[in-house]
């Protein structure tokens, strides 16, 4: 066969010169006049004719680049791991617990690197649910702020620094110090629910008999433990028909929120077959996530909580001391007491207070009710901190009675109210060791830094509740020269056994029988049944009569309520930008904390949002901006913990202020409230909020709600539908159209969101961000309204103004009043994402066909076709499209907030199945099209259709309450098809139905269990 002749354009191409190669690979060559001025104008934009020339050259350059270009060779696996196939994800069961909330997880890995966490459906505790913090935990694995080697502190005073040290040298010096130690040895940690880790600590204490293990929790439940004889009751909200909560944010941050949210929502879902709901009363100072979901919410000052619990005790049990708590005209506490008495064993009272006296009365009420929702015989282990022991240790450190202190994931210099005393005490301790993952506020003060592995690099076990075990296994080889903390303790105790072998040995007694088979199953499933945690020491519960006298009186003046946010939590993960940019469910604020004040207080003092206040208590002060918060109790303010980090990393650095020094101690427990003085300063600090409108304000076409009474009376009248007049009579807008409807012959993907089940936790937001490589933009860009989240959760408040005021007050005045939330508003959460409209307004205006409609109902984005006109965003009635104003992964402006994406290490978290978008490109929800395509491909290989539940979007998979249902609406047996058939004409509605864009997302009307609903029932 004759070889075809080869042609070239010039000698440069023939010789393949470096200059030719450079220009061939560059879309716009350096010599092209892209920045020359033309005419008399000062503009630097080329005229249209030259622009077309440049475009033509760009196409030619791309063609040349595909021909004679240098070859870059990739090195394949020398010995490919059997379980790793390029392009195919592997999943490993593990466990997330950092002393806060417990989550059993599945770790998704690609080519050996974890990129996503999902809930483990095998877990009987969390049942496939996942919190926002657990969703974001994968990013902390690639955090450059982690300490990457062993270190020893050199020098003295302010010039002292930690220098990299050899592991053997550090071990030898620590062993020598422990052998010659005088005084006590203290191991300080948050709650540990690992049976094997506790045995390691016990073995260390056996080697050094003067060792004491002290646990403390930043958001302490020490008072709850003391009130229940040293055990933490296991709660089951699914067994409660009447719930009364005093400041316990059990859906957001209290104890085990994922577990409790799943239980709680069991009795909140309604359908044509189930028209009953639990009744939920919430008494609290600041508007919490749980209070936002309550049927009846009462705003009280922190000092009123104890007296309110005492009054409830008197009404339910009787015989208590006189309470000074007074109710208004509605008397919700008396009503709650009456319902509790009638509910009996299906009644439940909980309190978030850390005051042992308050918790003693709560426990007595539950015992009187015989509450089936409280289990003391099989307790929870997720809070074991002892405030009194921690206070004693701090005093002993300052008195010189402690010779060695080891901090294991503990940072009391920052996150304990007595942080200043901890800092001064450390200077009097001879040997100080940090096992923390970074040189944080406490670790930086220690002589030796022996960084622990990340939990995704570690083996471990956990027992969150008696009888329920789970395992953690490494999903990646340790990235840095770190060592698991348990291995460090074993090494110093003289035990050469690795922690992995130590762990297996401990589990032999738990699993028994054919151990290897049982062990393999436990590692595969991630969970097992059995118990390995020693029974807690029985402690006499406080006497109820003594508790009467210990209840604090109602105070005067302005009171501070200290609380924990759903995202940042206690500040352990403050260097995680996904959590910093996650909007608070209630305030919708990001990047920092603030002083939440009631509107009446702000108006009285003429404070505006963003004004900086100086908050002082006990001689200590912090400065924070004002946020006017509906629902905040009168004469009270709220501030979140977890902010004000100084040694966590670039993301967390000086973000907000640390409020914990303003907390108090009472009855040997931390009390998260205090009387404060507020001083207005001349400073301003804008708050980055993602939502500026507040109320429903005549937004019936957007979000709908009704009452249980109306639903029981006539389910078909709880939802309002827009109609238009036709010759055949009133019709829904989707029945009449000028458009030619699509015909879906194969699949038709859709989503249903139950507003009754959505609690607003934000787990879906972080899940979407992790799955789809959504960029972080930072505080200033959020202020500029440029956040990039594909999924947002709109929060709406109720207003005291109504349409009925039109005639008396006029339309303009009424509409203005409707924009002001009530002082104690009702709240609705509504997830809002691309609606994937069948008649999508965005598709008709795109001049380059970058957004198109698929044959399966998806509104698609072709990124490399998008030129950034933003016509689609202007034409979108739901405002769910996001524009890349910058290249957030390469622009140095965003390195401090998105810095993990500026390194090869940080980019390991990116999902390779999703394109990272460039500057000037529009993006939005894709219904996780990569998951759809993967599911279809797997089914095709097996010559079948995808089965319902095989393909799930990231948001639906993340939701702990299963508020989001995703599936194929062409499959009549799919969950979504059955749901829509059942709810059609009752609770199902489309947002802005009247404009007839025909969304593929259906919402279900929120049903409230109000007083009138129950009476009418």
mmCIF file of N, CA, C and O in Angstrom, residues 9 23-29 31-32 34 50-66:
data_model
loop_
_atom_site.group_PDB
_atom_site.id
_atom_site.type_symbol
_atom_site.label_atom_id
_atom_site.label_comp_id
_atom_site.label_asym_id
_atom_site.label_seq_id
_atom_site.Cartn_x
_atom_site.Cartn_y
_atom_site.Cartn_z
ATOM 1 N N UNK A 9 3.109 23.209 6.562
ATOM 2 C CA UNK A 9 2.869 24.604 6.187
ATOM 3 C C UNK A 9 4.160 25.415 6.120
ATOM 4 O O UNK A 9 4.197 26.457 5.489
ATOM 5 N N UNK A 23 3.184 27.744 20.193
ATOM 6 C CA UNK A 23 2.040 28.434 19.592
ATOM 7 C C UNK A 23 0.929 27.467 19.213
ATOM 8 O O UNK A 23 -0.255 27.805 19.240
ATOM 9 N N UNK A 24 1.297 26.241 18.832
ATOM 10 C CA UNK A 24 0.284 25.267 18.446
ATOM 11 C C UNK A 24 -0.567 24.866 19.639
ATOM 12 O O UNK A 24 -1.753 24.554 19.483
ATOM 13 N N UNK A 25 0.036 24.877 20.821
ATOM 14 C CA UNK A 25 -0.695 24.477 22.011
ATOM 15 C C UNK A 25 -1.400 25.633 22.686
ATOM 16 O O UNK A 25 -2.113 25.441 23.662
ATOM 17 N N UNK A 26 -1.174 26.861 22.194
ATOM 18 C CA UNK A 26 -1.792 28.039 22.790
ATOM 19 C C UNK A 26 -2.936 28.495 21.909
ATOM 20 O O UNK A 26 -2.763 28.693 20.701
ATOM 21 N N UNK A 27 -4.081 28.648 22.503
ATOM 22 C CA UNK A 27 -5.245 29.005 21.697
ATOM 23 C C UNK A 27 -5.075 30.370 21.057
ATOM 24 O O UNK A 27 -5.416 30.579 19.906
ATOM 25 N N UNK A 28 -4.529 31.333 21.808
ATOM 26 C CA UNK A 28 -4.279 32.674 21.270
ATOM 27 C C UNK A 28 -2.779 32.952 21.367
ATOM 28 O O UNK A 28 -2.240 33.070 22.471
ATOM 29 N N UNK A 29 -2.120 33.013 20.256
ATOM 30 C CA UNK A 29 -0.672 33.227 20.250
ATOM 31 C C UNK A 29 -0.337 34.621 20.768
ATOM 32 O O UNK A 29 -1.136 35.543 20.696
ATOM 33 N N UNK A 31 1.521 36.928 19.608
ATOM 34 C CA UNK A 31 1.626 38.050 18.684
ATOM 35 C C UNK A 31 0.266 38.566 18.217
ATOM 36 O O UNK A 31 0.170 39.588 17.556
ATOM 37 N N UNK A 32 -0.823 37.858 18.551
ATOM 38 C CA UNK A 32 -2.127 38.303 18.082
ATOM 39 C C UNK A 32 -2.561 39.553 18.857
ATOM 40 O O UNK A 32 -2.360 39.641 20.067
ATOM 41 N N UNK A 34 -4.746 41.031 20.732
ATOM 42 C CA UNK A 34 -5.968 40.970 21.527
ATOM 43 C C UNK A 34 -6.126 42.175 22.445
ATOM 44 O O UNK A 34 -7.200 42.414 22.965
ATOM 45 N N UNK A 50 -11.458 41.455 13.777
ATOM 46 C CA UNK A 50 -10.278 40.820 14.336
ATOM 47 C C UNK A 50 -10.647 39.712 15.317
ATOM 48 O O UNK A 50 -9.959 38.703 15.435
ATOM 49 N N UNK A 51 -11.765 39.915 16.040
ATOM 50 C CA UNK A 51 -12.204 38.876 16.972
ATOM 51 C C UNK A 51 -12.497 37.584 16.216
ATOM 52 O O UNK A 51 -12.136 36.491 16.659
ATOM 53 N N UNK A 52 -13.134 37.689 15.062
ATOM 54 C CA UNK A 52 -13.434 36.495 14.277
ATOM 55 C C UNK A 52 -12.151 35.851 13.766
ATOM 56 O O UNK A 52 -12.057 34.626 13.667
ATOM 57 N N UNK A 53 -11.140 36.677 13.439
ATOM 58 C CA UNK A 53 -9.846 36.125 13.031
ATOM 59 C C UNK A 53 -9.244 35.300 14.170
ATOM 60 O O UNK A 53 -8.693 34.216 13.957
ATOM 61 N N UNK A 54 -9.327 35.861 15.370
ATOM 62 C CA UNK A 54 -8.767 35.150 16.513
ATOM 63 C C UNK A 54 -9.486 33.824 16.741
ATOM 64 O O UNK A 54 -8.879 32.807 17.044
ATOM 65 N N UNK A 55 -10.809 33.840 16.602
ATOM 66 C CA UNK A 55 -11.565 32.600 16.775
ATOM 67 C C UNK A 55 -11.150 31.577 15.730
ATOM 68 O O UNK A 55 -11.011 30.388 16.026
ATOM 69 N N UNK A 56 -10.925 32.035 14.523
ATOM 70 C CA UNK A 56 -10.492 31.110 13.478
ATOM 71 C C UNK A 56 -9.141 30.507 13.782
ATOM 72 O O UNK A 56 -8.916 29.307 13.619
ATOM 73 N N UNK A 57 -8.220 31.333 14.297
ATOM 74 C CA UNK A 57 -6.909 30.809 14.652
ATOM 75 C C UNK A 57 -7.010 29.832 15.816
ATOM 76 O O UNK A 57 -6.286 28.842 15.871
ATOM 77 N N UNK A 58 -7.945 30.118 16.753
ATOM 78 C CA UNK A 58 -8.107 29.211 17.889
ATOM 79 C C UNK A 58 -8.481 27.814 17.436
ATOM 80 O O UNK A 58 -7.969 26.816 17.933
ATOM 81 N N UNK A 59 -9.354 27.717 16.428
ATOM 82 C CA UNK A 59 -9.756 26.405 15.916
ATOM 83 C C UNK A 59 -8.579 25.723 15.233
ATOM 84 O O UNK A 59 -8.330 24.539 15.413
ATOM 85 N N UNK A 60 -7.817 26.517 14.461
ATOM 86 C CA UNK A 60 -6.660 25.939 13.774
ATOM 87 C C UNK A 60 -5.618 25.445 14.777
ATOM 88 O O UNK A 60 -5.034 24.370 14.613
ATOM 89 N N UNK A 61 -5.403 26.226 15.834
ATOM 90 C CA UNK A 61 -4.412 25.826 16.834
ATOM 91 C C UNK A 61 -4.829 24.541 17.525
ATOM 92 O O UNK A 61 -4.006 23.669 17.809
ATOM 93 N N UNK A 62 -6.112 24.417 17.791
ATOM 94 C CA UNK A 62 -6.592 23.184 18.428
ATOM 95 C C UNK A 62 -6.374 21.994 17.510
ATOM 96 O O UNK A 62 -6.030 20.899 17.954
ATOM 97 N N UNK A 63 -6.550 22.204 16.186
ATOM 98 C CA UNK A 63 -6.338 21.121 15.231
ATOM 99 C C UNK A 63 -4.874 20.718 15.197
ATOM 100 O O UNK A 63 -4.521 19.532 15.200
ATOM 101 N N UNK A 64 -3.981 21.728 15.173
ATOM 102 C CA UNK A 64 -2.551 21.431 15.162
ATOM 103 C C UNK A 64 -2.121 20.706 16.431
ATOM 104 O O UNK A 64 -1.294 19.793 16.402
ATOM 105 N N UNK A 65 -2.727 21.114 17.551
ATOM 106 C CA UNK A 65 -2.333 20.513 18.821
ATOM 107 C C UNK A 65 -2.645 19.029 18.869
ATOM 108 O O UNK A 65 -2.038 18.281 19.636
ATOM 109 N N UNK A 66 -3.600 18.593 18.064
ATOM 110 C CA UNK A 66 -3.967 17.177 18.083
ATOM 111 C C UNK A 66 -3.080 16.341 17.165
ATOM 112 O O UNK A 66 -3.255 15.146 17.077
#
